[in-house]
Coordinates of C-alpha atoms in Angstrom, one line a residue:
M11 CA 96.4 113.2 -82.7
R12 CA 93.2 113.6 -80.7
T13 CA 90.0 112.8 -82.6
F14 CA 87.7 115.6 -83.7
K15 CA 85.0 116.0 -81.1
I16 CA 81.8 117.9 -81.4
F17 CA 78.6 117.2 -79.5
A18 CA 76.8 115.7 -82.5
L19 CA 76.9 112.1 -83.7
T20 CA 80.4 112.6 -85.1
A21 CA 81.6 109.1 -84.2
G22 CA 78.5 107.6 -85.8
A23 CA 77.7 109.8 -88.8
A24 CA 79.4 108.7 -91.9
L25 CA 79.1 110.3 -95.4
V26 CA 78.5 107.4 -97.8
S27 CA 77.9 109.7 -100.8
A28 CA 76.7 113.2 -101.5
A29 CA 73.1 112.0 -101.4
A30 CA 73.3 109.0 -99.1
M31 CA 74.0 109.3 -95.4
A32 CA 74.4 106.5 -92.8
Q33 CA 73.5 107.6 -89.3
T34 CA 74.5 105.1 -86.6
P35 CA 74.8 105.4 -82.8
S36 CA 78.0 106.5 -81.1
P37 CA 79.7 104.0 -78.9
E38 CA 78.6 106.2 -75.9
A39 CA 75.0 105.7 -77.0
M40 CA 75.4 101.9 -77.2
L41 CA 77.0 101.9 -73.8
K42 CA 74.2 103.9 -72.3
L43 CA 71.7 101.3 -73.6
S44 CA 73.8 98.5 -72.1
Q45 CA 74.3 99.7 -68.5
Y46 CA 71.7 98.1 -66.2
N47 CA 71.1 98.7 -62.5
Y48 CA 69.4 96.1 -60.4
S49 CA 68.2 98.7 -57.8
F50 CA 65.0 99.2 -59.8
G51 CA 63.4 95.9 -59.0
T52 CA 61.5 94.7 -55.9
A53 CA 62.1 96.5 -52.7
R54 CA 63.6 93.4 -51.1
S55 CA 66.0 92.7 -54.0
A56 CA 67.1 96.4 -54.1
A57 CA 67.6 96.4 -50.3
L58 CA 70.0 93.5 -50.6
G59 CA 72.0 95.3 -53.3
G60 CA 70.6 93.1 -56.1
A61 CA 72.6 90.1 -54.8
F62 CA 70.0 87.6 -55.9
T63 CA 71.9 85.1 -58.1
S64 CA 71.7 82.5 -55.4
L65 CA 68.6 83.7 -53.6
G66 CA 65.1 82.9 -54.8
A67 CA 61.4 83.0 -54.2
D68 CA 61.3 86.7 -55.2
L69 CA 59.7 88.3 -58.2
A70 CA 63.1 89.9 -59.1
S71 CA 64.5 86.4 -59.8
M72 CA 63.0 86.5 -63.3
A73 CA 65.4 89.4 -64.3
I74 CA 68.4 88.1 -62.4
N75 CA 68.4 84.3 -62.1
P76 CA 65.2 82.5 -63.1
A77 CA 66.2 79.4 -61.2
G78 CA 65.1 81.3 -58.1
L79 CA 61.5 80.7 -59.2
G80 CA 62.0 77.1 -58.5
M81 CA 62.1 77.9 -54.7
Y82 CA 58.5 79.1 -54.6
Q83 CA 56.2 76.8 -52.6
S84 CA 53.2 79.1 -53.4
S85 CA 52.1 81.7 -55.9
D86 CA 53.1 85.4 -55.6
V87 CA 51.8 88.7 -57.0
G88 CA 53.6 92.0 -56.3
F89 CA 53.7 95.6 -57.3
S90 CA 56.7 97.9 -56.7
P91 CA 56.3 101.6 -57.4
S92 CA 59.2 104.0 -56.8
V93 CA 60.1 107.7 -56.6
T94 CA 63.5 108.8 -57.9
S95 CA 65.2 112.1 -57.5
S96 CA 68.4 112.6 -59.5
T97 CA 70.9 115.5 -59.2
M98 CA 73.6 116.2 -61.7
K99 CA 76.5 118.5 -60.7
S100 CA 79.0 120.0 -63.0
N101 CA 82.3 121.7 -62.7
Y102 CA 83.4 123.5 -65.9
G103 CA 86.6 125.5 -65.6
G104 CA 86.0 126.2 -61.9
F105 CA 82.3 127.2 -62.4
N106 CA 79.9 124.9 -60.5
A107 CA 76.3 124.2 -61.4
S108 CA 73.6 121.6 -60.7
D109 CA 70.2 120.5 -61.8
S110 CA 67.7 118.0 -60.5
K111 CA 64.7 115.9 -61.6
T112 CA 62.2 113.8 -59.7
Q113 CA 60.3 111.0 -61.3
F114 CA 57.7 108.5 -60.4
S115 CA 57.9 105.0 -62.0
V116 CA 57.1 101.4 -61.7
G117 CA 60.2 99.3 -60.8
N118 CA 58.5 95.9 -60.8
L119 CA 55.1 94.4 -61.5
A120 CA 55.0 90.6 -61.7
A121 CA 53.3 87.4 -60.7
A122 CA 54.7 83.9 -60.1
F123 CA 52.3 80.9 -60.3
N124 CA 53.3 77.7 -58.5
L125 CA 51.8 75.2 -60.9
Y126 CA 53.0 72.0 -59.4
Q127 CA 54.0 70.6 -56.0
G128 CA 55.0 66.9 -55.8
S129 CA 57.2 64.4 -54.1
G130 CA 59.2 63.0 -57.0
V131 CA 62.4 64.1 -58.6
L132 CA 60.6 67.1 -60.0
T133 CA 59.5 68.6 -56.7
S134 CA 57.9 71.8 -57.9
M135 CA 57.4 74.0 -61.0
T136 CA 56.7 77.8 -61.1
F137 CA 55.9 80.0 -64.1
G138 CA 56.5 83.8 -63.8
I139 CA 55.5 86.8 -65.9
G140 CA 56.4 90.3 -65.1
Y141 CA 57.9 93.7 -65.8
S142 CA 61.2 95.1 -64.4
K143 CA 62.9 98.4 -65.0
L144 CA 66.6 98.0 -65.8
A145 CA 67.7 101.5 -66.6
D146 CA 66.4 105.1 -66.0
F147 CA 67.5 107.9 -68.3
N148 CA 65.5 110.7 -66.7
N149 CA 68.0 113.4 -66.0
T150 CA 68.8 117.1 -66.5
S151 CA 72.2 118.9 -66.3
F152 CA 73.6 122.3 -66.8
A153 CA 77.2 123.5 -67.2
Y154 CA 78.7 126.9 -68.0
N155 CA 82.1 128.7 -68.2
Q156 CA 83.3 132.2 -68.9
G157 CA 86.0 133.7 -71.0
I158 CA 87.3 130.7 -72.9
G159 CA 89.4 131.3 -76.0
S160 CA 87.6 129.1 -78.5
S161 CA 84.2 129.2 -80.2
I162 CA 82.4 126.3 -81.7
T163 CA 81.8 128.5 -84.8
E164 CA 85.5 127.9 -85.6
I165 CA 84.9 124.2 -85.8
F166 CA 81.8 124.8 -88.0
A167 CA 84.1 126.7 -90.4
E168 CA 86.6 123.8 -90.5
R169 CA 83.8 121.3 -91.2
L170 CA 82.2 123.4 -93.9
N171 CA 85.4 124.3 -95.8
G172 CA 85.3 122.6 -99.2
V173 CA 81.6 122.9 -99.6
P174 CA 80.7 125.4 -102.4
V175 CA 78.6 128.4 -101.6
S176 CA 76.3 127.4 -104.5
A177 CA 75.2 124.3 -102.5
F178 CA 73.1 126.6 -100.3
A179 CA 71.2 128.2 -103.1
V180 CA 67.4 127.8 -103.1
D181 CA 64.8 128.6 -105.6
P182 CA 63.7 132.2 -105.3
D183 CA 60.1 131.2 -105.7
P184 CA 58.7 130.6 -102.1
Q185 CA 56.5 127.9 -103.4
K186 CA 59.5 125.9 -104.8
A187 CA 62.2 126.8 -102.2
D188 CA 63.6 123.7 -100.5
H189 CA 65.6 125.0 -97.5
H190 CA 66.6 121.4 -96.5
K191 CA 68.1 120.5 -99.8
V192 CA 71.7 121.1 -98.8
F193 CA 71.3 118.8 -95.8
R194 CA 69.9 116.0 -97.7
E195 CA 72.1 116.1 -100.8
T196 CA 75.4 117.7 -99.9
L197 CA 76.2 117.7 -96.1
S198 CA 76.9 114.7 -93.9
I199 CA 75.2 114.7 -90.5
S200 CA 78.5 115.7 -88.9
Q201 CA 78.3 118.9 -91.1
W202 CA 74.8 119.8 -90.3
G203 CA 75.8 122.2 -87.5
A204 CA 78.1 123.9 -89.9
G205 CA 75.4 124.2 -92.5
L206 CA 73.1 125.8 -89.9
A207 CA 75.9 128.2 -88.9
Y208 CA 76.1 129.4 -92.5
K209 CA 72.4 129.8 -92.8
T210 CA 72.2 131.9 -89.5
F211 CA 75.1 134.1 -90.7
L212 CA 77.6 132.8 -88.1
L213 CA 79.9 131.9 -91.0
E214 CA 80.7 134.0 -94.0
P215 CA 82.4 132.8 -97.2
I216 CA 86.1 133.9 -97.7
N217 CA 85.9 132.5 -101.3
N218 CA 83.7 130.0 -103.1
N219 CA 84.4 127.1 -100.7
Q220 CA 86.2 128.6 -97.6
Y221 CA 84.4 130.0 -94.6
S222 CA 85.2 131.9 -91.4
P223 CA 83.3 133.2 -88.3
F224 CA 85.7 136.1 -87.9
G225 CA 85.5 139.7 -89.1
P226 CA 88.3 141.6 -90.9
S227 CA 91.7 141.9 -89.4
A228 CA 95.1 143.4 -90.5
Q229 CA 96.1 139.9 -91.8
Y230 CA 92.7 139.1 -93.3
P231 CA 91.1 142.4 -94.4
D232 CA 88.5 140.7 -96.7
R233 CA 86.7 138.6 -94.0
K234 CA 83.1 139.5 -93.3
G235 CA 82.3 137.6 -90.2
A236 CA 80.6 139.0 -87.0
L237 CA 83.1 137.7 -84.4
S238 CA 86.5 139.2 -83.6
E239 CA 89.5 137.0 -82.9
T240 CA 90.2 138.8 -79.6
A241 CA 86.7 138.1 -78.2
T242 CA 86.3 135.5 -75.5
V243 CA 83.4 133.1 -75.2
N244 CA 80.9 132.2 -72.5
P245 CA 79.7 128.7 -73.3
A246 CA 76.8 127.0 -71.6
M247 CA 75.3 123.5 -72.1
R248 CA 71.9 122.2 -70.9
R249 CA 71.1 118.5 -71.5
I250 CA 67.7 116.9 -70.9
T251 CA 67.3 113.1 -71.2
T252 CA 64.2 111.1 -70.7
G253 CA 63.3 107.4 -71.0
S254 CA 64.1 104.0 -69.6
I255 CA 64.7 100.4 -70.4
G256 CA 62.0 98.1 -69.2
E257 CA 61.9 94.3 -69.6
Y258 CA 58.9 92.0 -69.8
D259 CA 60.0 88.6 -68.6
F260 CA 58.4 85.2 -69.3
S261 CA 60.1 82.7 -66.9
G262 CA 60.0 79.1 -65.7
G263 CA 61.7 77.7 -62.7
F264 CA 62.0 74.0 -61.7
N265 CA 62.9 72.3 -58.4
F266 CA 64.6 68.9 -58.4
N267 CA 64.6 67.3 -54.9
N268 CA 65.1 70.6 -53.2
I269 CA 68.7 70.5 -54.2
L270 CA 69.0 71.6 -57.8
Y271 CA 67.0 74.5 -59.2
V272 CA 67.1 75.5 -62.9
G273 CA 65.3 78.3 -64.8
L274 CA 64.9 80.0 -68.1
T275 CA 63.7 83.6 -68.9
I276 CA 62.7 85.0 -72.3
G277 CA 63.1 88.8 -71.9
V278 CA 61.5 91.3 -74.2
Q279 CA 62.9 94.8 -73.8
D280 CA 61.2 98.1 -74.4
V281 CA 63.9 100.8 -75.0
Y282 CA 63.2 104.5 -75.2
L283 CA 65.8 107.3 -74.9
R284 CA 65.1 110.9 -75.8
S285 CA 67.8 113.6 -75.5
E286 CA 67.9 117.3 -76.2
N287 CA 71.3 119.2 -76.0
N288 CA 71.0 123.0 -75.9
Y289 CA 74.4 124.8 -76.4
T290 CA 74.7 128.6 -76.1
E291 CA 77.5 131.0 -76.6
T292 CA 77.7 134.7 -75.6
Y293 CA 80.7 136.9 -76.1
N294 CA 82.9 139.3 -74.3
N295 CA 84.8 142.2 -76.0
N296 CA 83.4 141.4 -79.5
E297 CA 84.0 144.5 -81.6
Y298 CA 81.6 143.1 -84.3
N299 CA 77.9 142.3 -84.2
L300 CA 77.5 138.8 -82.9
Q301 CA 75.9 138.7 -79.5
R302 CA 74.6 135.1 -79.0
M303 CA 74.2 131.8 -80.7
N304 CA 72.1 128.8 -79.7
Y305 CA 72.5 125.3 -81.1
V306 CA 70.1 122.5 -80.3
Q307 CA 70.4 118.8 -81.1
W308 CA 67.5 116.5 -80.6
Q309 CA 67.5 112.7 -80.8
R310 CA 65.1 109.9 -80.1
L311 CA 66.1 106.2 -79.9
S312 CA 63.4 103.6 -79.5
G313 CA 63.5 99.9 -80.0
T314 CA 62.4 96.4 -79.0
G315 CA 64.9 93.7 -78.0
V316 CA 64.9 90.0 -77.0
N317 CA 67.3 88.1 -74.7
F318 CA 67.5 84.9 -72.9
K319 CA 68.6 84.1 -69.3
F320 CA 69.7 80.7 -68.1
G321 CA 70.3 79.9 -64.5
A322 CA 70.9 77.2 -61.9
I323 CA 71.1 77.1 -58.1
V324 CA 72.5 74.3 -56.1
R325 CA 71.7 73.8 -52.4
P326 CA 74.3 71.1 -51.3
V327 CA 73.3 71.6 -47.6
P328 CA 70.0 73.2 -46.4
N329 CA 71.4 76.6 -45.5
L330 CA 73.9 77.1 -48.4
R331 CA 73.0 78.2 -51.9
I332 CA 75.3 78.6 -54.9
G333 CA 74.0 80.2 -58.1
V334 CA 75.0 80.9 -61.6
A335 CA 73.2 82.6 -64.5
V336 CA 74.1 83.6 -68.0
H337 CA 72.4 86.5 -69.8
T338 CA 72.7 86.5 -73.5
P339 CA 73.1 89.8 -75.4
T340 CA 69.9 91.6 -76.0
F341 CA 69.3 91.8 -79.7
I342 CA 67.6 95.2 -80.2
S343 CA 65.9 96.5 -83.3
M344 CA 66.4 100.3 -83.1
E345 CA 64.6 103.2 -84.8
E346 CA 66.3 106.6 -84.6
Q347 CA 65.2 110.1 -85.3
Y348 CA 67.6 113.1 -85.2
N349 CA 67.6 116.8 -86.1
E350 CA 69.2 120.1 -85.2
W351 CA 68.2 123.7 -85.1
M352 CA 70.1 127.0 -84.6
S353 CA 69.6 130.7 -84.1
A354 CA 71.8 133.8 -83.6
S355 CA 71.4 137.4 -82.3
Y356 CA 73.3 140.4 -83.6
K357 CA 73.7 144.0 -82.4
G358 CA 71.7 146.5 -84.3
F359 CA 69.8 143.7 -86.2
S360 CA 66.7 141.6 -85.5
S361 CA 67.6 138.0 -84.6
S362 CA 68.2 135.7 -87.6
P363 CA 65.4 133.3 -88.3
E364 CA 65.7 130.0 -86.6
Q365 CA 67.0 127.4 -89.0
D366 CA 66.5 123.7 -88.8
T367 CA 67.5 120.5 -90.5
P368 CA 65.3 117.7 -91.8
Y369 CA 64.8 114.7 -89.6
A370 CA 67.3 111.9 -90.1
L371 CA 65.5 108.6 -89.8
N372 CA 67.4 105.3 -89.6
N373 CA 66.9 101.7 -88.5
Y374 CA 69.6 99.3 -87.3
N375 CA 70.3 96.6 -84.7
I376 CA 72.3 96.7 -81.5
N377 CA 73.7 93.7 -79.6
T378 CA 74.3 94.5 -75.9
P379 CA 77.0 92.7 -73.8
T380 CA 76.9 89.1 -72.5
R381 CA 76.6 88.8 -68.7
L382 CA 77.8 86.1 -66.4
L383 CA 76.5 86.2 -62.8
T384 CA 77.6 84.0 -59.9
G385 CA 76.5 84.1 -56.3
I386 CA 76.6 82.4 -52.9
S387 CA 74.3 82.9 -49.9
Y388 CA 74.0 81.4 -46.4
T389 CA 70.9 81.4 -44.2
L390 CA 70.7 81.2 -40.4
P391 CA 67.2 80.3 -39.4
K392 CA 65.5 82.9 -37.3
V393 CA 68.6 85.1 -37.6
G394 CA 68.9 86.1 -41.2
L395 CA 71.0 85.6 -44.3
I396 CA 73.9 87.0 -46.2
S397 CA 74.3 87.0 -50.0
V398 CA 77.2 88.0 -52.3
D399 CA 77.2 88.2 -56.1
Y400 CA 79.9 88.6 -58.7
E401 CA 79.0 89.7 -62.3
R402 CA 81.2 90.1 -65.4
V403 CA 79.9 92.2 -68.3
W404 CA 81.7 92.2 -71.6
Y405 CA 81.1 95.8 -72.8
N406 CA 83.8 95.4 -75.4
G407 CA 81.4 92.8 -77.1
M408 CA 78.7 95.3 -78.0
R409 CA 78.0 95.2 -81.7
L410 CA 76.2 97.3 -84.3
R411 CA 74.3 95.2 -86.9
N412 CA 72.2 95.5 -90.1
T413 CA 73.1 99.1 -91.0
G414 CA 73.6 98.2 -94.6
Y415 CA 77.2 99.4 -94.4
W416 CA 79.7 96.8 -93.4
N417 CA 82.6 99.3 -93.1
V418 CA 80.5 101.4 -90.6
E419 CA 79.8 98.3 -88.5
E420 CA 83.5 97.3 -88.5
D421 CA 84.6 100.9 -87.6
T422 CA 82.2 100.9 -84.7
K423 CA 83.4 97.5 -83.5
N424 CA 87.0 98.8 -83.6
M425 CA 86.1 101.9 -81.7
I426 CA 84.2 99.9 -79.0
G427 CA 87.3 97.6 -78.6
D428 CA 89.5 100.7 -78.2
M429 CA 87.3 102.4 -75.7
Y430 CA 85.7 99.7 -73.5
K431 CA 86.6 96.6 -71.6
A432 CA 84.8 94.0 -69.5
A433 CA 83.6 95.3 -66.2
N434 CA 83.6 93.5 -62.8
N435 CA 80.5 94.1 -60.7
F436 CA 80.1 93.1 -57.0
R437 CA 76.9 93.0 -55.0
A438 CA 76.2 92.1 -51.4
G439 CA 73.2 92.0 -49.1
L440 CA 72.4 91.3 -45.4
E441 CA 69.0 90.5 -44.0
L442 CA 68.2 90.2 -40.3
T443 CA 65.1 89.0 -38.5
P444 CA 65.1 90.7 -35.1
L445 CA 61.4 89.9 -34.6
Q446 CA 59.1 87.3 -36.1
N447 CA 57.9 88.5 -39.6
F448 CA 59.9 91.7 -39.4
Y449 CA 63.1 92.1 -41.5
L450 CA 65.9 94.6 -41.5
R451 CA 68.1 94.8 -44.7
A452 CA 71.2 96.5 -46.1
G453 CA 73.1 96.2 -49.3
Y454 CA 75.9 97.5 -51.4
A455 CA 76.6 97.2 -55.1
S456 CA 79.7 98.2 -57.1
Y457 CA 79.4 98.4 -60.9
G458 CA 83.0 98.5 -62.1
D459 CA 84.8 100.8 -64.6
C460 CA 84.1 99.7 -68.1
T461 CA 86.4 102.3 -69.8
K462 CA 90.0 101.7 -70.9
T463 CA 92.8 103.9 -69.5
N464 CA 93.0 107.4 -71.0
V465 CA 89.8 107.0 -73.0
Y466 CA 87.7 110.1 -73.1
S467 CA 84.2 110.7 -74.2
T468 CA 84.0 111.3 -78.0
S469 CA 80.4 112.4 -78.1
A470 CA 79.0 114.8 -75.5
N471 CA 75.5 113.8 -76.5
Y472 CA 75.9 111.1 -73.9
P473 CA 78.6 111.8 -71.2
T474 CA 80.0 108.4 -70.3
I475 CA 79.2 106.7 -67.0
K476 CA 82.4 104.9 -66.1
S477 CA 81.3 103.3 -62.8
Y478 CA 78.5 103.5 -60.2
Q479 CA 77.7 102.4 -56.7
N480 CA 74.5 101.6 -54.8
Y481 CA 74.0 101.9 -51.0
S482 CA 70.7 100.5 -49.8
A483 CA 68.7 99.9 -46.6
G484 CA 65.2 98.7 -46.1
L485 CA 62.7 96.9 -43.9
G486 CA 59.9 94.4 -44.5
Y487 CA 56.9 92.9 -42.7
R488 CA 54.9 89.8 -43.3
F489 CA 51.3 89.6 -42.1
G490 CA 49.2 86.6 -43.1
H491 CA 49.6 86.0 -46.8
A492 CA 50.5 89.6 -47.5
Y493 CA 53.8 91.4 -47.3
L494 CA 55.1 95.0 -47.4
D495 CA 58.7 96.0 -48.1
L496 CA 60.2 99.5 -48.1
T497 CA 63.7 100.4 -49.4
Y498 CA 65.9 103.5 -49.9
I499 CA 68.8 103.4 -52.4
Y500 CA 71.5 106.0 -52.9
T501 CA 73.3 105.7 -56.2
D502 CA 76.6 107.5 -56.9
Y503 CA 77.7 107.8 -60.6
K504 CA 81.2 108.6 -61.8
Y505 CA 81.6 110.1 -65.3
L506 CA 84.5 110.5 -67.7
G507 CA 85.5 114.1 -68.2
D508 CA 83.7 115.5 -71.3
D509 CA 84.5 118.1 -73.9
I510 CA 81.7 119.9 -75.7
F511 CA 83.9 120.4 -78.7
Y512 CA 87.5 119.6 -79.7
Y513 CA 89.3 119.9 -83.0
N514 CA 92.9 119.5 -83.9
E515 CA 94.8 118.5 -87.0
A516 CA 98.3 118.6 -88.4
G517 CA 99.5 122.2 -89.0
M518 CA 97.2 123.8 -86.4
Q519 CA 99.2 125.8 -83.8
F520 CA 96.5 125.4 -81.1
P521 CA 93.5 123.0 -80.9
I522 CA 90.0 124.4 -80.9
Q523 CA 88.6 123.2 -77.6
S524 CA 85.9 124.0 -75.1
G525 CA 87.6 122.6 -72.1
T526 CA 86.4 119.7 -70.0
I527 CA 83.2 119.4 -68.0
D528 CA 83.4 117.2 -64.9
Y529 CA 80.1 115.6 -64.0
Q530 CA 78.9 114.0 -60.8
Q531 CA 75.5 112.4 -60.4
N532 CA 73.6 111.0 -57.4
R533 CA 70.2 109.4 -57.3
H534 CA 67.9 108.8 -54.4
T535 CA 65.3 106.1 -54.9
V536 CA 62.5 105.0 -52.6
T537 CA 60.7 101.7 -53.5
L538 CA 57.7 100.2 -51.9
T539 CA 56.6 96.6 -52.7
M540 CA 53.1 95.4 -51.9
G541 CA 52.4 91.7 -52.5
V542 CA 50.4 88.7 -51.6
R543 CA 51.2 85.0 -51.6
F544 CA 48.5 82.4 -52.1

């Protein structure tokens, strides 16, 4: 039996008791906070596809393999602003739509200080400090369909059945009325939409604890709803997400005899993700009064995390480099805010007042996946270099911690194991030097599918990115102690098909379902790095 699916936090909202609710992130949200893209760093590293596990002497080394700092023979300061334009296309039942967003940001701002140069076993030592952007969440999308046979109000009725009408009673004195009482004391977060549907008259009671959106029919003459069973639905969904993951790195790299390089990074992450999902229904051939409903969900996730990166590079012969790095999970302390609101319009009546829920506030910890990076590169003096990386990311190792509810953490762990697997990522870059101090670069990166076969998205708050690819090209010039690099990156994202809502249980003749939205996203990024070595 397919799992109930509605575009709230249904996978992560658990009713602990009538008065105590545990709100936790869905596996999709945890995945979104764990998918990094190395195309947001310096222009040179992005142009080479992020294949920097064995390369060094670049400010991007702190976030990829800190052993690369050991290859510096001087100090380096650089700034890498970027402009990103993202377009999200949708196909929903044959209806196509698209939306775009352009954003200016800083991909990298860092400095590497060469503190020691000698002739002993320890040949040099470099300390680095910097900021790198690892993920960008700034995106908008729109999808719509016409004439489907199900309404989300039907699921709201299923979710509310069993809740007594008396739970919605408020004190008639306006000074004492508490319109949020039912959300705090009776309803779980997964029922909040249903509670709003009742308060905006989308649902009417059949009896003391049974509800329906439908008006009277020959079989059910006592129903009082405003939607006819023969009506068809025109659904539309607009999503807006903002935010990013940025990392502040404190790194050290050491050079031993120009053969072995080792490094360590302490990374402090700043995580911010804000989403707003706006779902609308209008109706065809509705013989009753309902014309339109609008349901909005708002969520903000913010947190601070810490991780460690250990790396080594071996240069057995002057032109060959072999690198390896381990990134520990990022241990993120999260703060979450969440609420919903709803309104509806009826023929012959003024619109119902907009109803909202209280803000749900929660704190918990997330552990992102462990990463293993390996790389090999070869340099031909005065010709160029080639570099190849392989990375493995254990997405099935994501964990939820410190919720206060062991069973919720175990359930989330089991869902993650059922939905996700380790992903294999490949990156490659080529750099040519056709003229002295002038460089031409190209790169490719493939971030592999992290989802298991036949897994679908269970929470349309965050449509799941299953894989993505980067194609990059750039050029660079060195003049004196200064350098200037410019890179263009095209990113193509593949998503799982996503349902806005889905409900099925034993005894139902037909599931209540929205149909699947197919998303496709591409992103264009231009990054400029300006730096000086001294």
